[in-house]
CSV table of C-alpha atoms in Angstrom, one decimal:
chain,number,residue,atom,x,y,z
A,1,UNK,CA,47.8,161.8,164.1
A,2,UNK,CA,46.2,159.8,167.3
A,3,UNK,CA,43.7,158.2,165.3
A,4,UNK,CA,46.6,157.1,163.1
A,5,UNK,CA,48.8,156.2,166.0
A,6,UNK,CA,45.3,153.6,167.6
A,7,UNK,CA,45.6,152.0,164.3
A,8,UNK,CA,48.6,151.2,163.8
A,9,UNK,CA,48.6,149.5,167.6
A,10,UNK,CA,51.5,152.4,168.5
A,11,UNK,CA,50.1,154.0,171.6
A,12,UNK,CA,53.5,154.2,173.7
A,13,UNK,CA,56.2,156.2,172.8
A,14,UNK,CA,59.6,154.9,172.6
A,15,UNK,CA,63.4,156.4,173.8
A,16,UNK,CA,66.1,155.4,172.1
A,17,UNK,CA,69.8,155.9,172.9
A,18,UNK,CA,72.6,156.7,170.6
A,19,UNK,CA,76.9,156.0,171.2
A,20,UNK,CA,78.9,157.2,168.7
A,21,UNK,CA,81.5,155.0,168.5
A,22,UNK,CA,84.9,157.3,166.6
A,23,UNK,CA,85.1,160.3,165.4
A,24,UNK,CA,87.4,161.2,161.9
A,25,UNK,CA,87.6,162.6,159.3
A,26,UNK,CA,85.3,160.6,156.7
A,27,UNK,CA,85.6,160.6,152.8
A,28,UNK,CA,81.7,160.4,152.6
A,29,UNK,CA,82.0,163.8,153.0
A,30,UNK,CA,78.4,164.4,153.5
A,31,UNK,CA,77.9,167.8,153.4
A,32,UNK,CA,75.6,168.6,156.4
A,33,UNK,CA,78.1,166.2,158.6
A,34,UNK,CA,80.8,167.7,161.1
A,35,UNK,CA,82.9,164.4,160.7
A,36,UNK,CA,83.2,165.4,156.5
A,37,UNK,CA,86.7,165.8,156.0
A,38,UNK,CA,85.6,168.3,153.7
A,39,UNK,CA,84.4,170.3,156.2
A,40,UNK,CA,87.4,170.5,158.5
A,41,UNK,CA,86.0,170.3,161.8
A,42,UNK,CA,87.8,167.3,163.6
A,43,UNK,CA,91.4,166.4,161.8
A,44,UNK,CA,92.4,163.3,164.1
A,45,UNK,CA,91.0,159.8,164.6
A,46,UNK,CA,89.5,159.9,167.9
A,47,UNK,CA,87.2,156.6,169.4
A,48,UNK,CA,86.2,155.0,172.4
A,49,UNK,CA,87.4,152.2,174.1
A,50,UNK,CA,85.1,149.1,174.3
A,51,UNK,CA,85.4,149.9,178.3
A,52,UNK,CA,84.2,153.5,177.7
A,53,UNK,CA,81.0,152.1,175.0
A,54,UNK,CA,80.4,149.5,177.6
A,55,UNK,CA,79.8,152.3,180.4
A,56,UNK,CA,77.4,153.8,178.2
A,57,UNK,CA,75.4,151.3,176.9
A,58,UNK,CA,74.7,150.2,180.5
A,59,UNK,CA,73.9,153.3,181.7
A,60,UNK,CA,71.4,154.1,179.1
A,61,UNK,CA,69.9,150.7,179.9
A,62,UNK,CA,69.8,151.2,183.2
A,63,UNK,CA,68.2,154.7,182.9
A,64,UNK,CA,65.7,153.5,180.4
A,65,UNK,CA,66.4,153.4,176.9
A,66,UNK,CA,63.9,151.2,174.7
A,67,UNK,CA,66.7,150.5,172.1
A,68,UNK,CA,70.9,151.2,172.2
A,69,UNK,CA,71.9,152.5,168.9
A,70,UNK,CA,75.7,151.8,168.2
A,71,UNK,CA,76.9,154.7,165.7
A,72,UNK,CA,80.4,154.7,163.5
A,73,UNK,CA,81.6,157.0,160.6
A,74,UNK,CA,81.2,155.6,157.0
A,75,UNK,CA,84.3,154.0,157.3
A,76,UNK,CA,84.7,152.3,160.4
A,77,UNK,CA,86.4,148.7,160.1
A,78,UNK,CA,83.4,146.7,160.4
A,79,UNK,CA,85.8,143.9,161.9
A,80,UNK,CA,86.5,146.0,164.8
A,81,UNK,CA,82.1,147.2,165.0
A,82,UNK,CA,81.3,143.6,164.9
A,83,UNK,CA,83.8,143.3,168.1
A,84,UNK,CA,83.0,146.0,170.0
A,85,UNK,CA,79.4,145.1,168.9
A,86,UNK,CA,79.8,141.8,171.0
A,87,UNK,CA,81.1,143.7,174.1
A,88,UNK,CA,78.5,145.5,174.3
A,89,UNK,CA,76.3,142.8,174.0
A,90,UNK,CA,77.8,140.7,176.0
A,91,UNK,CA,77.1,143.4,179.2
A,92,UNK,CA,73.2,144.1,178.5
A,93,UNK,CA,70.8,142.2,179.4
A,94,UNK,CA,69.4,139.6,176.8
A,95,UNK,CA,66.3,141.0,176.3
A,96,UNK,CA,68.1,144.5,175.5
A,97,UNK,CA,67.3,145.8,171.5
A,98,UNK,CA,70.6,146.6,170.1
A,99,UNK,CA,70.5,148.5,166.6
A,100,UNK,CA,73.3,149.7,164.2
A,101,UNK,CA,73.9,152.7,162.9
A,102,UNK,CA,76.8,152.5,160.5
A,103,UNK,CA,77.8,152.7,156.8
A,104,UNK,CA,76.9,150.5,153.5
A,105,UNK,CA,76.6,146.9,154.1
A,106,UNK,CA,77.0,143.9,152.0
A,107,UNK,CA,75.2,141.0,152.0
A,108,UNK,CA,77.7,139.2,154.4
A,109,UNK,CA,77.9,142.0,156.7
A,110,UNK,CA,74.4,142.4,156.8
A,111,UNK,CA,74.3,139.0,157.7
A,112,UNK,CA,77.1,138.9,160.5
A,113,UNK,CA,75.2,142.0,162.2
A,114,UNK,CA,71.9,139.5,162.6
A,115,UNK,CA,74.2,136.8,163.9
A,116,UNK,CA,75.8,139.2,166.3
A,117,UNK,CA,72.2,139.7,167.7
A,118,UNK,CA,71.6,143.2,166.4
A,119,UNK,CA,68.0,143.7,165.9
A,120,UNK,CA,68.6,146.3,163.0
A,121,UNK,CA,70.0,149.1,161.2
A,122,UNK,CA,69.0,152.2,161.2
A,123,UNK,CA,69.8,153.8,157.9
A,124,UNK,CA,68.8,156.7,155.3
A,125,UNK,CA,69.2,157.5,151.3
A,126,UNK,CA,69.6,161.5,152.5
A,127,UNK,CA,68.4,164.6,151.8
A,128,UNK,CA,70.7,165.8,148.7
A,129,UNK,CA,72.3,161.7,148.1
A,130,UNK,CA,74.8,161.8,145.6
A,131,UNK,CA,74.7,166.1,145.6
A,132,UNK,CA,76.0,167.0,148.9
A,133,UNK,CA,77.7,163.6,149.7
A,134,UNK,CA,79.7,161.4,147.6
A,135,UNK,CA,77.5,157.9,148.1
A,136,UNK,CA,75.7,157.2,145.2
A,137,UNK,CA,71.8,156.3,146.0
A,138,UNK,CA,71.8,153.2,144.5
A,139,UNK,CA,74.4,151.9,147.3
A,140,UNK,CA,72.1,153.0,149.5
A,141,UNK,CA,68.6,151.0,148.9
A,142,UNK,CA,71.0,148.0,148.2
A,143,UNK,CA,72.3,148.4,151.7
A,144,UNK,CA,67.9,148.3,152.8
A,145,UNK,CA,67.7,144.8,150.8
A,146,UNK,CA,70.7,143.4,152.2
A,147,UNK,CA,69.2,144.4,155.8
A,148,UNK,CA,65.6,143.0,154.7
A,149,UNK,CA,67.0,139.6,153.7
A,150,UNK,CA,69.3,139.4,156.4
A,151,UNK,CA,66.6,139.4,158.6
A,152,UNK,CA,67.2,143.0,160.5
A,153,UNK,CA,64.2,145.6,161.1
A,154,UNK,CA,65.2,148.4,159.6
A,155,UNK,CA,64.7,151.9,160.9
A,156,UNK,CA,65.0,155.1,158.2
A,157,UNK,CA,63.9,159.0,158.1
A,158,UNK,CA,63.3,161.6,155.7
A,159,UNK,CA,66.5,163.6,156.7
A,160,UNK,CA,68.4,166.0,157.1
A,161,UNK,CA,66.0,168.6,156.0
A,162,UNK,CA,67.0,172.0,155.1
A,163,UNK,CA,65.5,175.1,154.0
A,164,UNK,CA,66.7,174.5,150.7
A,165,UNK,CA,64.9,171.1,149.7
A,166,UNK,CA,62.2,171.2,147.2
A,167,UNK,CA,58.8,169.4,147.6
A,168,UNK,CA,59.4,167.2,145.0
A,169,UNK,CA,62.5,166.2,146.5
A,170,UNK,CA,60.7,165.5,150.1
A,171,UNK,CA,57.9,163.6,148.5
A,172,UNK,CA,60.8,161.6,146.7
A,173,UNK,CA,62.3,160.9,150.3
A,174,UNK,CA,59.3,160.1,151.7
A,175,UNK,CA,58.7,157.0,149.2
A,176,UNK,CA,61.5,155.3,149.6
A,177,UNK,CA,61.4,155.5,153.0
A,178,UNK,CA,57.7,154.1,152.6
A,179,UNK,CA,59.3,151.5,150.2
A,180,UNK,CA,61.7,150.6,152.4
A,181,UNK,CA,59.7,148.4,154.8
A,182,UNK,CA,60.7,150.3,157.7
A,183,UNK,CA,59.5,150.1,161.3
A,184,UNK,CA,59.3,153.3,161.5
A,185,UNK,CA,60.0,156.8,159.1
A,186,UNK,CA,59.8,160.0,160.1
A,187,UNK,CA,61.4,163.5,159.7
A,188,UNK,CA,64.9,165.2,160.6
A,189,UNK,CA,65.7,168.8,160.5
A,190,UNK,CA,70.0,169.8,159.2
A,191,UNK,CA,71.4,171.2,162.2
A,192,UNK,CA,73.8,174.0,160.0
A,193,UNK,CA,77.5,173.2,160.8
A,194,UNK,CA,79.5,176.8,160.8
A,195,UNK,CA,81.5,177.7,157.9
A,196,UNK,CA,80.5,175.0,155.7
A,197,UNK,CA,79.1,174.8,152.4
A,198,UNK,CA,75.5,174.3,153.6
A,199,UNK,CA,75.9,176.9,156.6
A,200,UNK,CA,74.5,179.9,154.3
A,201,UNK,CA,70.6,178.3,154.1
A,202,UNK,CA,68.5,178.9,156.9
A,203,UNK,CA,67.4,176.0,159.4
A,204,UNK,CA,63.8,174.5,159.2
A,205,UNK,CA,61.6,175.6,162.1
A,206,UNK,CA,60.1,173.3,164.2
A,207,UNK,CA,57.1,174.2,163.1
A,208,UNK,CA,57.5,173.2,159.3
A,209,UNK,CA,59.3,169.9,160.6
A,210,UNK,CA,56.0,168.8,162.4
A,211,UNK,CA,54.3,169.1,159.5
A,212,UNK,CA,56.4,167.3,157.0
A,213,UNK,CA,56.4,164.5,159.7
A,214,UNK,CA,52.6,164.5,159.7
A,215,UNK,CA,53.1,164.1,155.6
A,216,UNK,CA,55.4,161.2,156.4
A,217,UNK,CA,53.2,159.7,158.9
A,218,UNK,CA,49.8,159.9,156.7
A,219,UNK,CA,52.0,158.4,153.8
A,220,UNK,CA,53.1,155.6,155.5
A,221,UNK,CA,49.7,153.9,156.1
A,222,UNK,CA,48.7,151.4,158.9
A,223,UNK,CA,51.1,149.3,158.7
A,224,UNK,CA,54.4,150.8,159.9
A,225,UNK,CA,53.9,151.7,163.8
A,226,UNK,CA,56.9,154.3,164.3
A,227,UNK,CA,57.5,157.6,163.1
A,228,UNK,CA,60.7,159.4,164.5
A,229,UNK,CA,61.7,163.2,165.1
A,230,UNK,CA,64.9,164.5,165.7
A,231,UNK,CA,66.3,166.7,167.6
A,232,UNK,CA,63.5,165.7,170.1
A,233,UNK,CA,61.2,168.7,170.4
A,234,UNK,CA,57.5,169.3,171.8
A,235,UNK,CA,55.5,170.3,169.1
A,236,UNK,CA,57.0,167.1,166.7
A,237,UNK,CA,56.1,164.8,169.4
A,238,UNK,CA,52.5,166.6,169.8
A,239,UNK,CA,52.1,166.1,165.7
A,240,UNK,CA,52.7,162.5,165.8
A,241,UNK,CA,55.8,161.6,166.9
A,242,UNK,CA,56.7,158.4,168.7
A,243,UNK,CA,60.1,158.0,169.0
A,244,UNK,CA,63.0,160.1,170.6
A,245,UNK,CA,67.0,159.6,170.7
A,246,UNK,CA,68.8,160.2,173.4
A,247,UNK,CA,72.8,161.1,172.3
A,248,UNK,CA,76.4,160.3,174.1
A,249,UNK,CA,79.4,160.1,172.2
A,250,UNK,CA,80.2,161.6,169.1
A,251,UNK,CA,77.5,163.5,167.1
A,252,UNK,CA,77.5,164.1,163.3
A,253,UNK,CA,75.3,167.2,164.0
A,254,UNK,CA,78.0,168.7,167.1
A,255,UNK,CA,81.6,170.1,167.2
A,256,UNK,CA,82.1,168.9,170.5
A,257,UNK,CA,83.9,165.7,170.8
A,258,UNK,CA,81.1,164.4,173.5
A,259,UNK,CA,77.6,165.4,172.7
A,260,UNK,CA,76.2,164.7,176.1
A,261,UNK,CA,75.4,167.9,177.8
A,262,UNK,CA,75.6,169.4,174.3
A,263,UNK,CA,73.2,169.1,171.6
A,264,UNK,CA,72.9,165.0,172.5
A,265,UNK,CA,70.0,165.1,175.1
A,266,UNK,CA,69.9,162.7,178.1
A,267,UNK,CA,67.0,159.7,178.0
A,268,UNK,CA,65.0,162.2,181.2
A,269,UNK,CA,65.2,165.0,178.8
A,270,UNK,CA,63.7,163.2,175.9
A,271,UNK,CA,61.0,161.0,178.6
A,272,UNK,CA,60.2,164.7,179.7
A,273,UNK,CA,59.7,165.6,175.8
A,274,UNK,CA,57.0,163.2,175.5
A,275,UNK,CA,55.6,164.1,178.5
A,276,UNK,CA,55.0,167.3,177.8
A,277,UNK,CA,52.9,165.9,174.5
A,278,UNK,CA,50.9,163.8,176.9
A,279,UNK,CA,52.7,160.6,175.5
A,280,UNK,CA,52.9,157.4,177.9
A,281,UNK,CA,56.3,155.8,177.4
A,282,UNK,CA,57.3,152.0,177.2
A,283,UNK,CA,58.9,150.6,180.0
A,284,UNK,CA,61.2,147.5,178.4
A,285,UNK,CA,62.4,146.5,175.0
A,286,UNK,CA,61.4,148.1,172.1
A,287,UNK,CA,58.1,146.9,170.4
A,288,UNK,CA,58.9,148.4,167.1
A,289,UNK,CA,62.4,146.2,166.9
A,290,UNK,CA,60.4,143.3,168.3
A,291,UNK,CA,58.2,143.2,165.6
């Protein structure tokens, strides 16, 4: 995995910072998602002001985040994203790599993100698409050509892995990420939400989740620099992994209402992560998103 990592010009690790924006209850209803409103874990509309978003997006600049990720639910007006988008912006510095992580976009919203100086999307065709969530595919890889022609990088993952997925269907993941023209790919385990339907299968150990991002990393050749574990752990990082999120805000993996402190981990606690795996990290924008 370093010999890869030389080749593909990747040889500082990256910390990137996530705000979830809102919290409801979605009609995605992804299975392995806490904000599924089949899943009944949070029954009210709960978000954060653009003064509250603004806090944290300036502290995780300040502290050292490569890249601000700005998350929603599927179903978040994009009208009101694309404005609290623009307050955000408008209190980072210029140079500061800000990335959305939201639902399906069309053309025109794809479009309006680039022109709102978002450097990309990150975005996934899941683990179980179409079985354990209602969004077909399809709507999926039409939302990665919408991003590719609007000009936005686009980040993806083979996620969220479970216990319970086939080889076939991980190789299948792992293609489209490839075919996806990503930045960077990588591998997420299911965090198992309690007393839903996917609680009963066993969570992937982190041991069997550095090796299927090794598999991702090998696959994706020389010419994609990134490749992405989540939640951040040691022994990922040691296998190949290069980037790390940091979490505030909601979480689709928590039942807490704020993940910091929770299962969201702070940008030291993700810089001390890499560390650990002898990893030096960037100081300043993101070079994957720069790309």
């Amino acid at each position: 995995m370093r010999r890869v990592k030389k080749h593909v010009r990747a040889s500082l690790a990256e910390v990137h910072a996530q705000i979830g924006l809102n919290i409801a209850p979605c009609s995605a209803n992804c299975a392995f998602c806490s904000f599924a409103a089949c899943n009944h874990i949070f029954s009210e509309n709960t978000e954060l002001s653009a003064e509250e978003a603004v806090f944290l997006a300036k502290k995780s600049e300040k502290e050292g985040a490569n890249a601000i990720y700005i998350m929603t639910t599927a179903h978040y007006p994009f009208a009101r994203f694309l404005e609290m988008g623009q307050e955000i912006r408008q209190s980072l510095k210029k140079e500061t790599i800000l990335v959305a992580n939201i639902g399906d976009l069309t053309e025109m919203q794809a479009g309006q993100l680039k022109d709102s100086e978002f450097s990309g999307i990150y975005h996934a065709v899941r683990m179980g698409e179409g079985r354990d969530t209602t969004i077909p595919p399809e709507k999926r890889l039409e939302t990665f050509e919408n991003a590719r022609n609007a000009g936005l990088h686009i980040g993806t993952c083979v996620e969220p892995v479970g216990t319970e997925h086939s080889i076939d269907e991980l190789v299948e993941k792992t293609i489209i990420t490839r075919k996806a023209y990503p930045i960077f790919s990588g591998s997420m385990r299911r965090i198992p939400i309690a007393n839903t339907k996917l609680a009963g299968f066993s969570i992937a150990s982190e041991a069997k989740m550095a090796h299927i991002l090794g598999v991702v990393r090998l696959s994706l050749g020389y010419d994609i620099p990134g490749n992405c574990t989540h939640e951040p752990n040691v022994i990922g990082v040691a296998a190949g992994a290069n980037i790390l999120w940091a979490e505030a805000g909601s979480n689709p993996r928590d039942m807490e209402k704020d993940t910091a402190g929770k299962r969201g981990m702070t940008i030291e606690d993700c810089k001390n992560v890499l560390k650990e795996a002898e990893w030096d990290i960037l100081v300043g924008s993101s070079v994957f998103y720069s790309r």
